[in-house]
Amino acid sequence: MNQQAVNDKDLKEKIAVNFGSAAPEYHKQATLQKEAAERLIASLKPWRDILPKGPIIELGCGTGFVTKGLATLYPNREIVATDLSPRMVEYCQEQLSDFDNLTFAVRDAENVPEGEPEYALTISGFTAQWFKDPAQTLGKWLEAIKPGGLLLTSFPGNESFPEWKQKCEELGLPYTGNELPDIEELVVKMSLGPAQIDYYEDTVTQTFESAEQFFREFKYIGASTQKKGRALTPKELSLLIDHWNESADGDITVSYHLVFLAVKRDYDS
């Protein structure tokens, strides 16, 4: 196993552990993710009766925001809810034990099944940003979908956090947020396959009492894992927080670039 593979494995283990340990807090505090999940399920409703036969698979079920909507919308269809984190899978199963059409599995979404297309729908809420190559991974999942089936996903896009980036620039500090998917690049790459692609972008703002509260939220919900690059030193982080707080008029505002992507696999593929 080469060093890159080792590093990728270590990173995934860290992501799984951080999200798993934060599962109860994630379920209570991940309001943006819950809102995005509700919008993702709402966008799926017109497809309820026209998907081909076959199971549904969810990538990155977390604590069950999307999963609950799926189980309610498709009570007579097999749904497999998966996540990289064993604790997240366990927590999700505990939350949704009343649904008998759900099965659960610990799974790395970047390991895509090969062979004949199996799924009618692959759905993923706020997970694709953790993939090493979102376009490649989603493209492979599209190949696992039956003709006429759908790949549906949401994620924060690369135009998120302009305020954070601006404050770093003002201080000459590196921006240390994780790289997020570029929707235009992703669509171009996925358009090479037999698919019809549609997407919707939105900007959602959240307010925090302080910059420190904003940064703490990442840790509270388990999303603080840094994929690459260096972290700010404690002194640099303190400088950034103080500068951001001082330049704000009361609460600070943070903007998220939300992307909703729908890819239908063509029948002639």
Tab-separated table of N, CA and C in Angstrom, residues 1 9-10 47 56 65-66 70 118 152 247 264 269:
chain	number	residue	atom	x	y	z
A	1	MET	N	0.856	-1.200	0.000
A	1	MET	CA	0.000	0.000	0.000
A	1	MET	C	0.887	1.242	0.000
A	9	LYS	N	-6.718	6.488	3.831
A	9	LYS	CA	-7.358	5.619	4.823
A	9	LYS	C	-7.406	6.308	6.176
A	10	ASP	N	-6.313	6.936	6.575
A	10	ASP	CA	-6.276	7.658	7.847
A	10	ASP	C	-7.291	8.790	7.863
A	47	TRP	N	-40.816	12.550	-8.616
A	47	TRP	CA	-40.271	11.296	-9.126
A	47	TRP	C	-40.863	10.078	-8.429
A	56	ILE	N	-33.360	1.617	-3.424
A	56	ILE	CA	-32.788	2.955	-3.262
A	56	ILE	C	-31.602	2.836	-2.318
A	65	PHE	N	-31.620	12.540	8.505
A	65	PHE	CA	-32.463	13.617	7.985
A	65	PHE	C	-33.086	13.242	6.637
A	66	VAL	N	-32.254	12.775	5.701
A	66	VAL	CA	-32.765	12.362	4.390
A	66	VAL	C	-33.458	11.003	4.496
A	70	LEU	N	-37.043	9.674	2.924
A	70	LEU	CA	-37.089	8.587	1.938
A	70	LEU	C	-38.041	7.481	2.362
A	118	GLU	N	-28.048	-1.535	-10.597
A	118	GLU	CA	-28.910	-2.160	-9.591
A	118	GLU	C	-29.954	-1.228	-9.013
A	152	LEU	N	-29.420	11.878	-7.069
A	152	LEU	CA	-29.833	13.147	-6.480
A	152	LEU	C	-28.941	13.454	-5.289
A	247	SER	N	-14.759	43.603	13.475
A	247	SER	CA	-15.228	44.239	12.244
A	247	SER	C	-16.713	44.006	11.992
A	264	LYS	N	-30.375	12.277	-14.294
A	264	LYS	CA	-31.195	11.152	-14.734
A	264	LYS	C	-30.399	10.328	-15.737
A	269	SER	N	-28.694	4.056	-22.424
A	269	SER	CA	-27.314	3.862	-21.974
A	269	SER	C	-27.074	2.404	-21.611
